[in-house]
mmCIF file of C-alpha atoms in Angstrom:
data_model
loop_
_atom_site.group_PDB
_atom_site.id
_atom_site.type_symbol
_atom_site.label_atom_id
_atom_site.label_comp_id
_atom_site.label_asym_id
_atom_site.label_seq_id
_atom_site.Cartn_x
_atom_site.Cartn_y
_atom_site.Cartn_z
ATOM 1 C CA MET A 1 145.066 68.229 142.031
ATOM 2 C CA SER A 2 145.835 65.294 140.647
ATOM 3 C CA ARG A 3 148.013 62.027 141.873
ATOM 4 C CA TRP A 4 151.145 62.850 140.115
ATOM 5 C CA GLU A 5 151.025 66.761 141.095
ATOM 6 C CA ASP A 6 150.381 65.481 144.687
ATOM 7 C CA LEU A 7 153.112 63.554 144.943
ATOM 8 C CA THR A 8 155.780 65.704 142.855
ATOM 9 C CA ARG A 9 154.563 68.069 145.214
ATOM 10 C CA SER A 10 154.855 65.988 148.768
ATOM 11 C CA ALA A 11 158.542 65.128 146.398
ATOM 12 C CA CYS A 12 160.087 68.349 146.677
ATOM 13 C CA VAL A 13 158.731 69.496 150.172
ATOM 14 C CA MET A 14 159.817 66.521 151.941
ATOM 15 C CA PRO A 15 163.454 67.057 151.566
ATOM 16 C CA LEU A 16 163.299 70.284 152.380
ATOM 17 C CA VAL A 17 161.726 69.808 155.644
ATOM 18 C CA ALA A 18 164.060 66.999 156.244
ATOM 19 C CA LEU A 19 167.154 69.018 155.682
ATOM 20 C CA ARG A 20 166.521 71.733 157.398
ATOM 21 C CA HIS A 21 166.687 69.204 160.537
ATOM 22 C CA VAL A 22 169.408 67.431 159.068
ATOM 23 C CA PRO A 23 172.305 70.151 160.927
ATOM 24 C CA SER A 24 170.370 69.976 164.178
ATOM 25 C CA PHE A 25 170.119 65.967 163.962
ATOM 26 C CA ILE A 26 173.974 65.542 163.421
ATOM 27 C CA ARG A 27 174.724 68.694 166.018
ATOM 28 C CA SER A 28 173.050 67.029 168.656
ATOM 29 C CA LEU A 29 174.495 63.156 167.480
ATOM 30 C CA THR A 30 177.725 64.702 167.382
ATOM 31 C CA LEU A 31 178.079 67.477 170.400
ATOM 32 C CA GLY A 32 177.963 67.265 174.094
ATOM 33 C CA ARG A 33 179.438 63.704 174.133
ATOM 34 C CA GLY A 34 181.026 63.130 177.233
ATOM 35 C CA ARG A 35 178.805 65.746 179.048
ATOM 36 C CA LYS A 36 175.387 65.973 180.265
ATOM 37 C CA ARG A 37 172.732 67.251 177.336
ATOM 38 C CA SER A 38 170.309 69.995 178.709
ATOM 39 C CA PRO A 39 166.598 69.562 178.512
ATOM 40 C CA TYR A 40 166.564 72.007 175.037
ATOM 41 C CA SER A 41 169.179 69.921 173.114
ATOM 42 C CA ILE A 42 167.183 66.311 174.227
ATOM 43 C CA ILE A 43 164.179 68.295 172.942
ATOM 44 C CA ARG A 44 166.272 69.309 169.720
ATOM 45 C CA LEU A 45 167.876 65.720 169.491
ATOM 46 C CA ALA A 46 164.023 64.135 169.605
ATOM 47 C CA VAL A 47 162.135 66.459 167.018
ATOM 48 C CA SER A 48 165.136 66.052 164.630
ATOM 49 C CA SER A 49 165.022 62.020 164.985
ATOM 50 C CA VAL A 50 161.336 62.384 164.238
ATOM 51 C CA VAL A 51 161.297 64.192 161.075
ATOM 52 C CA VAL A 52 164.299 62.614 159.410
ATOM 53 C CA ILE A 53 162.769 59.289 160.070
ATOM 54 C CA PHE A 54 159.943 60.190 158.845
ATOM 55 C CA PHE A 55 161.190 61.622 155.473
ATOM 56 C CA VAL A 56 162.915 58.115 154.770
ATOM 57 C CA TYR A 57 159.318 56.582 155.533
ATOM 58 C CA TYR A 58 158.098 58.818 153.112
ATOM 59 C CA LEU A 59 160.878 58.635 150.533
ATOM 60 C CA PHE A 60 161.261 54.919 150.478
ATOM 61 C CA VAL A 61 157.575 53.595 151.703
ATOM 62 C CA HIS A 62 155.347 55.760 150.244
ATOM 63 C CA LEU A 63 156.588 57.270 147.546
ATOM 64 C CA PRO A 64 157.486 54.074 145.560
ATOM 65 C CA GLN A 65 154.307 52.711 145.810
ATOM 66 C CA PRO A 66 152.748 52.476 141.489
ATOM 67 C CA VAL A 67 149.597 53.406 141.322
ATOM 68 C CA HIS A 68 147.991 50.736 138.963
ATOM 69 C CA TYR A 69 144.821 52.272 138.367
ATOM 70 C CA SER A 70 142.886 55.708 139.326
ATOM 71 C CA SER A 71 140.468 54.569 142.030
ATOM 72 C CA PRO A 72 136.763 57.098 141.812
ATOM 73 C CA LEU A 73 136.812 56.737 145.418
ATOM 74 C CA ARG A 74 139.453 60.175 145.672
ATOM 75 C CA ALA A 75 141.652 58.827 148.466
ATOM 76 C CA PRO A 76 142.716 62.588 150.070
ATOM 77 C CA SER A 77 146.305 64.116 150.428
ATOM 78 C CA LEU A 78 148.282 62.558 153.148
ATOM 79 C CA LEU A 79 150.065 66.466 153.177
ATOM 80 C CA ALA A 80 146.232 67.776 154.140
ATOM 81 C CA ASP A 81 145.661 64.841 156.507
ATOM 82 C CA PRO A 82 148.407 64.996 158.475
ATOM 83 C CA ILE A 83 147.177 62.924 161.411
ATOM 84 C CA CYS A 84 146.525 59.955 158.729
ATOM 85 C CA LEU A 85 149.729 60.163 157.531
ATOM 86 C CA ILE A 86 151.665 59.830 161.308
ATOM 87 C CA ARG A 87 149.444 57.316 161.957
ATOM 88 C CA GLN A 88 150.369 55.479 158.471
ATOM 89 C CA THR A 89 154.145 55.853 159.801
ATOM 90 C CA GLY A 90 153.384 54.031 163.126
ATOM 91 C CA TRP A 91 151.774 51.305 161.305
ATOM 92 C CA SER A 92 154.165 50.481 159.207
ATOM 93 C CA LEU A 93 157.058 51.047 161.649
ATOM 94 C CA GLY A 94 155.127 48.698 164.188
ATOM 95 C CA TYR A 95 154.906 46.104 161.077
ATOM 96 C CA MET A 96 158.365 46.254 160.475
ATOM 97 C CA ILE A 97 159.403 45.591 164.334
ATOM 98 C CA LYS A 98 156.908 43.447 165.262
ATOM 99 C CA ARG A 99 156.019 40.980 162.285
ATOM 100 C CA ASP A 100 153.321 38.201 162.160
ATOM 101 C CA LYS A 101 155.055 34.939 163.203
ATOM 102 C CA SER A 102 152.439 33.107 161.319
ATOM 103 C CA PRO A 103 154.035 32.067 157.581
ATOM 104 C CA CYS A 104 151.008 32.068 154.633
ATOM 105 C CA SER A 105 149.526 29.015 154.168
ATOM 106 C CA GLU A 106 149.154 27.565 150.324
ATOM 107 C CA VAL A 107 145.854 27.821 150.915
ATOM 108 C CA PHE A 108 145.573 31.454 151.813
ATOM 109 C CA MET A 109 148.374 32.408 148.698
ATOM 110 C CA ARG A 110 146.289 30.816 146.061
ATOM 111 C CA HIS A 111 143.188 32.751 147.005
ATOM 112 C CA VAL A 112 145.115 36.325 147.003
ATOM 113 C CA VAL A 113 143.878 38.835 144.226
ATOM 114 C CA THR A 114 146.876 40.969 143.357
ATOM 115 C CA LYS A 115 146.301 44.794 141.875
ATOM 116 C CA ASP A 116 146.659 43.891 138.665
ATOM 117 C CA LEU A 117 144.161 41.178 138.092
ATOM 118 C CA VAL A 118 141.956 43.419 140.134
ATOM 119 C CA GLU A 119 142.732 46.471 137.615
ATOM 120 C CA ARG A 120 142.238 44.295 134.383
ATOM 121 C CA GLY A 121 138.893 43.050 135.651
ATOM 122 C CA TRP A 122 137.987 46.941 136.412
ATOM 123 C CA GLU A 123 139.519 47.948 133.214
ATOM 124 C CA LYS A 124 137.380 44.880 130.735
ATOM 125 C CA ARG A 125 134.441 44.519 133.581
ATOM 126 C CA THR A 126 132.985 41.649 131.033
ATOM 127 C CA LEU A 127 135.878 39.578 131.465
ATOM 128 C CA GLY A 128 135.219 37.472 127.996
ATOM 129 C CA ALA A 129 138.259 39.318 126.655
ATOM 130 C CA TYR A 130 140.905 37.144 129.139
ATOM 131 C CA ARG A 131 143.088 34.927 127.534
ATOM 132 C CA ALA A 132 143.113 31.640 127.942
ATOM 133 C CA GLU A 133 146.279 31.766 130.374
ATOM 134 C CA GLU A 134 144.750 34.521 132.597
ATOM 135 C CA ALA A 135 141.763 32.499 132.922
ATOM 136 C CA LYS A 136 144.070 29.531 133.591
ATOM 137 C CA GLU A 137 145.957 31.670 136.080
ATOM 138 C CA GLY A 138 142.778 32.298 138.537
ATOM 139 C CA GLU A 139 140.815 29.123 138.237
ATOM 140 C CA GLY A 140 139.587 27.569 141.409
ATOM 141 C CA ARG A 141 139.781 30.985 143.075
ATOM 142 C CA HIS A 142 137.429 33.495 141.968
ATOM 143 C CA PRO A 143 135.251 32.713 139.388
ATOM 144 C CA ILE A 144 133.871 35.776 138.868
ATOM 145 C CA LEU A 145 137.339 37.019 137.814
ATOM 146 C CA THR A 146 137.734 34.367 135.459
ATOM 147 C CA GLY A 147 134.474 35.202 133.816
ATOM 148 C CA GLU A 148 132.234 32.278 134.851
ATOM 149 C CA CYS A 149 129.826 34.468 136.316
ATOM 150 C CA PHE A 150 128.958 36.124 133.361
ATOM 151 C CA GLU A 151 128.102 33.000 131.082
ATOM 152 C CA LYS A 152 125.753 31.279 133.462
ATOM 153 C CA GLU A 153 122.702 32.517 135.782
ATOM 154 C CA ASP A 154 123.303 30.988 138.977
ATOM 155 C CA CYS A 155 126.652 32.772 140.060
ATOM 156 C CA PRO A 156 127.782 31.519 143.407
ATOM 157 C CA VAL A 157 128.438 33.472 146.168
ATOM 158 C CA VAL A 158 131.945 35.025 146.481
ATOM 159 C CA TRP A 159 133.603 35.744 149.689
ATOM 160 C CA VAL A 160 135.546 38.956 150.456
ATOM 161 C CA SER A 161 138.585 39.907 152.801
ATOM 162 C CA MET A 162 140.747 42.374 152.932
ATOM 163 C CA GLY A 163 144.802 41.124 154.584
ATOM 164 C CA SER A 164 147.545 42.656 154.785
ATOM 165 C CA ARG A 165 149.380 39.970 156.657
ATOM 166 C CA CYS A 166 149.275 36.345 157.309
ATOM 167 C CA SER A 167 147.830 34.793 160.584
ATOM 168 C CA LYS A 168 146.939 31.366 161.854
ATOM 169 C CA GLY A 169 143.099 33.024 161.969
ATOM 170 C CA PHE A 170 143.352 34.145 158.223
ATOM 171 C CA ASN A 171 145.209 30.843 157.023
ATOM 172 C CA ARG A 172 142.053 28.723 158.703
ATOM 173 C CA LEU A 173 139.176 31.391 157.292
ATOM 174 C CA ALA A 174 140.981 30.081 154.307
ATOM 175 C CA ALA A 175 140.869 26.839 154.384
ATOM 176 C CA ASN A 176 137.275 26.377 155.654
ATOM 177 C CA LEU A 177 136.197 27.977 152.630
ATOM 178 C CA GLN A 178 137.865 25.966 150.605
ATOM 179 C CA SER A 179 136.567 22.945 151.905
ATOM 180 C CA ALA A 180 132.869 24.576 151.886
ATOM 181 C CA GLY A 181 133.283 25.174 148.290
ATOM 182 C CA ILE A 182 132.950 28.847 148.918
ATOM 183 C CA PRO A 183 135.135 30.771 146.183
ATOM 184 C CA LEU A 184 137.636 33.653 148.152
ATOM 185 C CA ALA A 185 139.158 36.713 146.961
ATOM 186 C CA ILE A 186 142.366 38.119 149.297
ATOM 187 C CA ILE A 187 142.342 41.390 148.500
ATOM 188 C CA GLY A 188 145.572 43.919 150.066
ATOM 189 C CA TYR A 189 148.195 41.417 150.328
ATOM 190 C CA PRO A 190 151.155 41.640 150.597
ATOM 191 C CA ASP A 191 150.706 45.963 150.927
ATOM 192 C CA ARG A 192 151.202 47.489 154.386
ATOM 193 C CA TRP A 193 147.946 48.348 156.137
ATOM 194 C CA LYS A 194 146.958 51.933 155.677
ATOM 195 C CA GLY A 195 143.450 51.862 157.989
ATOM 196 C CA PHE A 196 140.290 51.081 157.778
ATOM 197 C CA GLY A 197 139.025 53.844 155.000
ATOM 198 C CA HIS A 198 141.688 52.509 152.961
ATOM 199 C CA ARG A 199 139.847 49.039 153.094
ATOM 200 C CA ILE A 200 136.722 50.660 152.426
ATOM 201 C CA ARG A 201 138.253 51.569 149.242
ATOM 202 C CA LEU A 202 139.534 48.052 148.884
ATOM 203 C CA TYR A 203 136.765 46.554 149.043
ATOM 204 C CA HIS A 204 134.266 49.536 146.459
ATOM 205 C CA ASP A 205 137.739 49.090 143.824
ATOM 206 C CA TYR A 206 137.148 45.063 143.906
ATOM 207 C CA LEU A 207 133.620 45.174 143.929
ATOM 208 C CA LEU A 208 133.786 47.269 140.340
ATOM 209 C CA THR A 209 135.049 43.661 138.920
ATOM 210 C CA LEU A 210 131.807 41.790 139.738
ATOM 211 C CA PRO A 211 128.469 41.857 138.121
ATOM 212 C CA ASP A 212 126.029 44.595 139.812
ATOM 213 C CA ASP A 213 124.032 41.191 141.533
ATOM 214 C CA SER A 214 126.437 39.164 142.386
ATOM 215 C CA LEU A 215 126.199 38.116 145.881
ATOM 216 C CA VAL A 216 128.943 39.152 148.017
ATOM 217 C CA ILE A 217 130.172 38.635 151.732
ATOM 218 C CA LEU A 218 132.639 40.858 153.102
ATOM 219 C CA SER A 219 134.510 40.292 156.244
ATOM 220 C CA ASP A 220 137.150 40.332 158.306
ATOM 221 C CA GLY A 221 139.983 37.642 158.159
ATOM 222 C CA ASP A 222 141.514 36.954 161.631
ATOM 223 C CA ASP A 223 138.390 36.368 163.793
ATOM 224 C CA VAL A 224 135.579 34.806 161.540
ATOM 225 C CA ILE A 225 135.042 30.795 160.876
ATOM 226 C CA PHE A 226 132.020 29.297 158.677
ATOM 227 C CA ALA A 227 130.170 26.587 160.506
ATOM 228 C CA ARG A 228 129.679 23.250 158.476
ATOM 229 C CA CYS A 229 126.794 24.726 156.157
ATOM 230 C CA ASP A 230 125.575 24.597 152.395
ATOM 231 C CA ILE A 231 125.992 28.216 151.649
ATOM 232 C CA LYS A 232 122.468 28.012 150.477
ATOM 233 C CA GLU A 233 121.680 28.306 153.991
ATOM 234 C CA VAL A 234 123.077 31.825 153.421
ATOM 235 C CA GLU A 235 121.298 32.794 150.190
ATOM 236 C CA GLU A 236 117.987 31.659 151.817
ATOM 237 C CA ALA A 237 118.387 33.594 154.934
ATOM 238 C CA TYR A 238 119.657 36.742 152.761
ATOM 239 C CA LYS A 239 116.461 36.262 150.375
ATOM 240 C CA ARG A 240 113.927 36.339 153.491
ATOM 241 C CA LEU A 241 115.586 39.430 155.123
ATOM 242 C CA ASN A 242 114.491 40.866 152.101
ATOM 243 C CA THR A 243 116.764 44.087 151.483
ATOM 244 C CA SER A 244 119.963 44.360 149.604
ATOM 245 C CA VAL A 245 122.979 44.961 152.520
ATOM 246 C CA VAL A 246 122.514 42.897 155.656
ATOM 247 C CA PHE A 247 125.323 43.731 158.488
ATOM 248 C CA THR A 248 125.823 41.802 161.669
ATOM 249 C CA ALA A 249 124.459 43.188 164.543
ATOM 250 C CA GLU A 250 126.177 43.484 168.212
ATOM 251 C CA PRO A 251 125.369 44.603 171.657
ATOM 252 C CA TYR A 252 127.733 47.598 172.184
ATOM 253 C CA CYS A 253 127.406 51.086 169.900
ATOM 254 C CA TRP A 254 131.049 51.429 168.853
ATOM 255 C CA PRO A 255 132.882 53.647 168.465
ATOM 256 C CA TYR A 256 130.713 56.789 168.644
ATOM 257 C CA THR A 257 128.967 55.535 172.130
ATOM 258 C CA SER A 258 126.996 58.759 172.603
ATOM 259 C CA ILE A 259 124.676 57.619 169.632
ATOM 260 C CA TRP A 260 122.923 54.636 170.646
ATOM 261 C CA SER A 261 119.932 56.261 171.063
ATOM 262 C CA GLN A 262 119.827 57.302 167.565
ATOM 263 C CA TYR A 263 119.723 53.616 166.528
ATOM 264 C CA PRO A 264 116.070 51.938 165.932
ATOM 265 C CA GLU A 265 114.773 49.834 168.899
ATOM 266 C CA VAL A 266 115.318 46.168 168.072
ATOM 267 C CA PRO A 267 112.435 44.738 165.675
ATOM 268 C CA PRO A 268 110.535 41.702 167.131
ATOM 269 C CA PRO A 269 111.510 38.485 166.238
ATOM 270 C CA PRO A 270 109.536 36.919 163.049
ATOM 271 C CA PRO A 271 107.303 34.478 163.612
ATOM 272 C CA THR A 272 109.737 31.664 162.065
ATOM 273 C CA SER A 273 111.845 32.885 164.888
ATOM 274 C CA ALA A 274 112.649 29.894 167.460
ATOM 275 C CA GLY A 275 113.986 32.442 169.655
ATOM 276 C CA HIS A 276 112.294 35.308 171.791
ATOM 277 C CA ARG A 277 114.863 38.226 172.547
ATOM 278 C CA SER A 278 118.182 39.762 171.256
ATOM 279 C CA GLY A 279 120.167 42.253 172.691
ATOM 280 C CA SER A 280 121.888 43.465 169.047
ATOM 281 C CA ARG A 281 120.903 46.596 168.310
ATOM 282 C CA TYR A 282 123.759 47.951 166.646
ATOM 283 C CA LEU A 283 126.322 47.936 163.650
ATOM 284 C CA ASN A 284 129.338 45.494 163.355
ATOM 285 C CA ALA A 285 131.402 46.292 160.003
ATOM 286 C CA GLY A 286 133.270 42.975 160.784
ATOM 287 C CA THR A 287 130.980 40.762 158.348
ATOM 288 C CA VAL A 288 128.150 41.916 155.688
ATOM 289 C CA ILE A 289 126.488 40.177 152.662
ATOM 290 C CA GLY A 290 124.714 41.980 149.937
ATOM 291 C CA THR A 291 124.591 42.284 146.137
ATOM 292 C CA ALA A 292 127.957 43.942 144.481
ATOM 293 C CA ALA A 293 126.334 47.087 143.371
ATOM 294 C CA ALA A 294 124.512 47.740 146.315
ATOM 295 C CA LEU A 295 127.573 47.321 148.901
ATOM 296 C CA ARG A 296 129.230 49.503 145.483
ATOM 297 C CA GLU A 297 127.325 52.384 146.345
ATOM 298 C CA PHE A 298 127.424 52.188 150.356
ATOM 299 C CA LEU A 299 130.843 51.709 150.552
ATOM 300 C CA ALA A 300 131.217 54.897 148.331
ATOM 301 C CA HIS A 301 129.001 56.429 150.093
ATOM 302 C CA SER A 302 130.344 55.448 153.722
ATOM 303 C CA TYR A 303 134.074 56.417 152.157
ATOM 304 C CA ASN A 304 133.214 60.002 151.275
ATOM 305 C CA LYS A 305 131.546 60.667 154.717
ATOM 306 C CA GLY A 306 134.734 59.350 155.995
ATOM 307 C CA GLY A 307 137.070 61.655 154.579
ATOM 308 C CA SER A 308 140.315 59.794 155.276
ATOM 309 C CA GLU A 309 142.383 56.257 154.638
ATOM 310 C CA CYS A 310 142.744 56.515 158.353
ATOM 311 C CA ALA A 311 138.813 56.513 159.106
ATOM 312 C CA ASP A 312 136.911 54.089 161.303
ATOM 313 C CA ASP A 313 135.046 51.939 158.867
ATOM 314 C CA GLN A 314 132.217 51.239 161.228
ATOM 315 C CA GLY A 315 132.174 54.739 162.463
ATOM 316 C CA ALA A 316 131.274 55.643 158.716
ATOM 317 C CA PHE A 317 129.121 52.888 158.342
ATOM 318 C CA THR A 318 126.566 53.404 161.466
ATOM 319 C CA TYR A 319 126.262 56.714 160.013
ATOM 320 C CA THR A 320 125.364 55.830 156.440
ATOM 321 C CA PHE A 321 122.999 53.650 158.120
ATOM 322 C CA LEU A 322 121.577 56.119 160.821
ATOM 323 C CA GLU A 323 121.246 58.753 157.596
ATOM 324 C CA ARG A 324 119.152 56.230 155.157
ATOM 325 C CA LEU A 325 117.174 56.000 158.068
ATOM 326 C CA GLU A 326 116.155 59.195 158.307
ATOM 327 C CA LEU A 327 116.089 60.467 154.854
ATOM 328 C CA LEU A 328 114.320 57.449 153.354
ATOM 329 C CA GLY A 329 111.258 58.445 156.090
ATOM 330 C CA GLY A 330 111.549 55.162 158.377
ATOM 331 C CA ASP A 331 110.805 56.209 162.035
ATOM 332 C CA LYS A 332 113.265 55.041 164.186
ATOM 333 C CA ASN A 333 110.903 52.438 166.381
ATOM 334 C CA ASN A 334 109.558 50.985 163.068
ATOM 335 C CA PRO A 335 111.564 51.476 160.150
ATOM 336 C CA ASN A 336 111.135 50.466 156.571
ATOM 337 C CA TRP A 337 113.328 48.165 155.945
ATOM 338 C CA GLN A 338 112.889 47.107 152.411
ATOM 339 C CA LYS A 339 112.854 51.047 151.074
ATOM 340 C CA MET A 340 116.252 51.388 153.323
ATOM 341 C CA GLY A 341 117.978 48.956 151.584
ATOM 342 C CA VAL A 342 120.085 47.842 154.289
ATOM 343 C CA THR A 343 119.141 46.391 158.031
ATOM 344 C CA LEU A 344 120.968 44.133 160.985
ATOM 345 C CA ASP A 345 120.693 40.505 161.479
ATOM 346 C CA TYR A 346 119.163 41.449 164.410
ATOM 347 C CA TYR A 347 118.214 37.476 165.121
ATOM 348 C CA GLN A 348 121.391 36.109 163.363
ATOM 349 C CA ASP A 349 120.034 34.330 160.902
ATOM 350 C CA ILE A 350 123.242 34.668 158.963
ATOM 351 C CA PHE A 351 125.819 36.089 160.999
ATOM 352 C CA MET A 352 126.406 35.746 164.803
ATOM 353 C CA SER A 353 128.399 38.064 166.941
ATOM 354 C CA LEU A 354 130.168 36.726 169.530
ATOM 355 C CA GLN A 355 130.945 39.607 171.690
ATOM 356 C CA ALA A 356 129.391 39.363 175.304
ATOM 357 C CA THR A 357 128.690 35.799 174.683
ATOM 358 C CA VAL A 358 129.523 33.053 176.910
ATOM 359 C CA MET A 359 129.159 29.283 176.136
ATOM 360 C CA ALA A 360 125.998 28.789 178.091
ATOM 361 C CA ASP A 361 124.434 30.945 175.344
ATOM 362 C CA LEU A 362 124.856 28.855 172.895
ATOM 363 C CA LYS A 363 123.721 25.205 171.634
ATOM 364 C CA VAL A 364 126.716 23.726 169.632
ATOM 365 C CA ASP A 365 126.213 20.702 167.708
ATOM 366 C CA VAL A 366 128.825 18.693 167.579
ATOM 367 C CA ARG A 367 127.667 16.680 164.762
ATOM 368 C CA ALA A 368 126.138 18.904 162.705
ATOM 369 C CA GLY A 369 128.827 21.044 163.110
ATOM 370 C CA ARG A 370 126.387 24.322 163.781
ATOM 371 C CA VAL A 371 125.842 26.607 166.650
ATOM 372 C CA ARG A 372 122.423 27.933 167.587
ATOM 373 C CA ASN A 373 122.197 31.018 169.977
ATOM 374 C CA ARG A 374 119.318 30.179 172.625
ATOM 375 C CA LEU A 375 118.105 33.381 173.311
ATOM 376 C CA THR A 376 117.786 34.609 169.495
ATOM 377 C CA GLY A 377 117.120 31.330 168.184
ATOM 378 C CA GLY A 378 119.541 32.009 165.553
ATOM 379 C CA ASN A 379 121.646 29.050 163.821
ATOM 380 C CA ALA A 380 123.885 31.858 161.901
ATOM 381 C CA CYS A 381 126.550 29.470 159.637
ATOM 382 C CA ILE A 382 128.779 32.944 160.314
ATOM 383 C CA LEU A 383 130.588 33.118 163.498
ATOM 384 C CA HIS A 384 132.506 36.411 164.242
ATOM 385 C CA GLN A 385 134.520 37.224 167.556
ATOM 386 C CA ASN A 386 134.855 40.945 167.238
ATOM 387 C CA GLY A 387 135.666 42.704 170.392
ATOM 388 C CA ASN A 388 138.613 42.115 173.057
ATOM 389 C CA LYS A 389 140.282 38.771 172.188
ATOM 390 C CA ASP A 390 142.385 38.988 175.244
ATOM 391 C CA GLU A 391 138.921 38.670 177.572
ATOM 392 C CA SER A 392 137.079 35.638 175.812
ATOM 393 C CA GLN A 393 138.223 33.007 174.017
ATOM 394 C CA ILE A 394 135.020 31.500 172.802
ATOM 395 C CA LEU A 395 135.695 31.279 169.006
ATOM 396 C CA GLU A 396 138.922 29.094 169.159
ATOM 397 C CA ALA A 397 136.231 26.696 171.832
ATOM 398 C CA LEU A 398 133.968 26.666 169.153
ATOM 399 C CA VAL A 399 136.664 26.172 166.397
ATOM 400 C CA GLU A 400 137.422 22.864 168.153
ATOM 401 C CA ARG A 401 134.429 21.367 168.736
ATOM 402 C CA LEU A 402 133.322 22.207 165.416
ATOM 403 C CA GLY A 403 136.143 20.734 163.882
ATOM 404 C CA VAL A 404 137.192 23.504 161.326
ATOM 405 C CA ASN A 405 140.555 23.872 162.290
ATOM 406 C CA ASN A 406 141.753 22.213 159.516
ATOM 407 C CA TRP A 407 144.815 24.610 157.774
#
C-alpha cells in the first residue's frame, strides 16, 4: 500500500471511529451534573475522551505532515502498529505540556539541515548541479551537502546528530564541534520525536546524500562532548581498528539483558595499548563511526529488523551485530573482526562510555584537554555519558575541567 493510500484510509477510518464516541463523550459531560457518577459513566467518559483526543491529535499533528521524499526504508503503517502510534501520541502530548526550556543557540541553528536540503542532496547525489546560492546557503555547515567533498580526495569527517529540540547539552556540542572545526549536520529539527526507529531511518536517508567513502560520526546530542583533540587522531584510530563500522563499547547489556552471553568476550588489549583490561563488552548506540556506505547498509538492515518507528535502536543494532558474527563465521571468543566489518571500541581509542565510571578511573590532563582511562589505557576524543544522568554527573564535571563549556 502506498503512502497516500495509507493516509487516505487513515483519514477515512479515524473520523468514523471518533464520531462514534462523540455522542458518548457529550452525554458523559452533560448528564449527571450535580450527582455522583457511576463507575460505568466514569469509564465511558475516560474512553470517549481518549478516543476524541486521539483523533484530534491524528488529524492535526499526524496527517498534515508533508512527505518530502519517499525513503527506501518503508515505515510501517501506524494503523498496523498501534502500540507505536500510542507511544508517539504520548510523546507529542508530553512535548506540548513540558517543553524544553533551553533556547536554541545561534550555532545550533546554523548547523540544522532541513528536509528540503536533504531531499535535494538525495535526488541529485552529485551536487555539482547545485546553484551557487544553494551552496552559499549551506556554507560552513555541512561541506558534503555543498559539494566540496566531490571535488577533493581528502573529505573531512562529518558529524551527524539527530535532535527534535534544543537543550543545553546539544547547544554545547554544536559549539564544541565548531571550535574544533568539525562539520556538523543536525537532522530532524524541529519535528516532533517519533522514536529511535525513526532516528535510524533519518540517519540512513541523510547518509544517502554522502559519498560512499565519507567518514561519518553519528552521535547523541545531549550527553556527548568532543575533547580538545585534532580530528586526525580520530581518523588514525579508526584506521588502526581496520574495520568499516565501530560502535562504543559499554559495561551493560541493554536493552535485552538476557542475550548477554551471546556477545563475544572482550579481546586482549593490543600491544600498543597502555591499559590492561576493559569491562566494556556490549554495544552502545549513542556514538558510532564508519564509512557512509557501511553505515547505510548497517542502518537499513537494523531498521528492517526492528520493524517499527518506535523500535529500540540499540536493540536493533545489537541483533545485527550478533547476526553478522554468526553468519560470517566468526567464533564468539575469537571473531574475525575485519571480515565482520563491524566491531566495538573496547579499549576506548575513539569513544569513551562514562557509564559506571568514577573520577578515580580517569586521569584528566587539564592543560591538554584530554581524558585517559587508567584501566583501558584509552585516550578517547569522544566522551559519552550514557545511562542514568541522575546517578552520575561525571560528564558535567569533565566539561568544566576540560573547558569545553563554551556555548
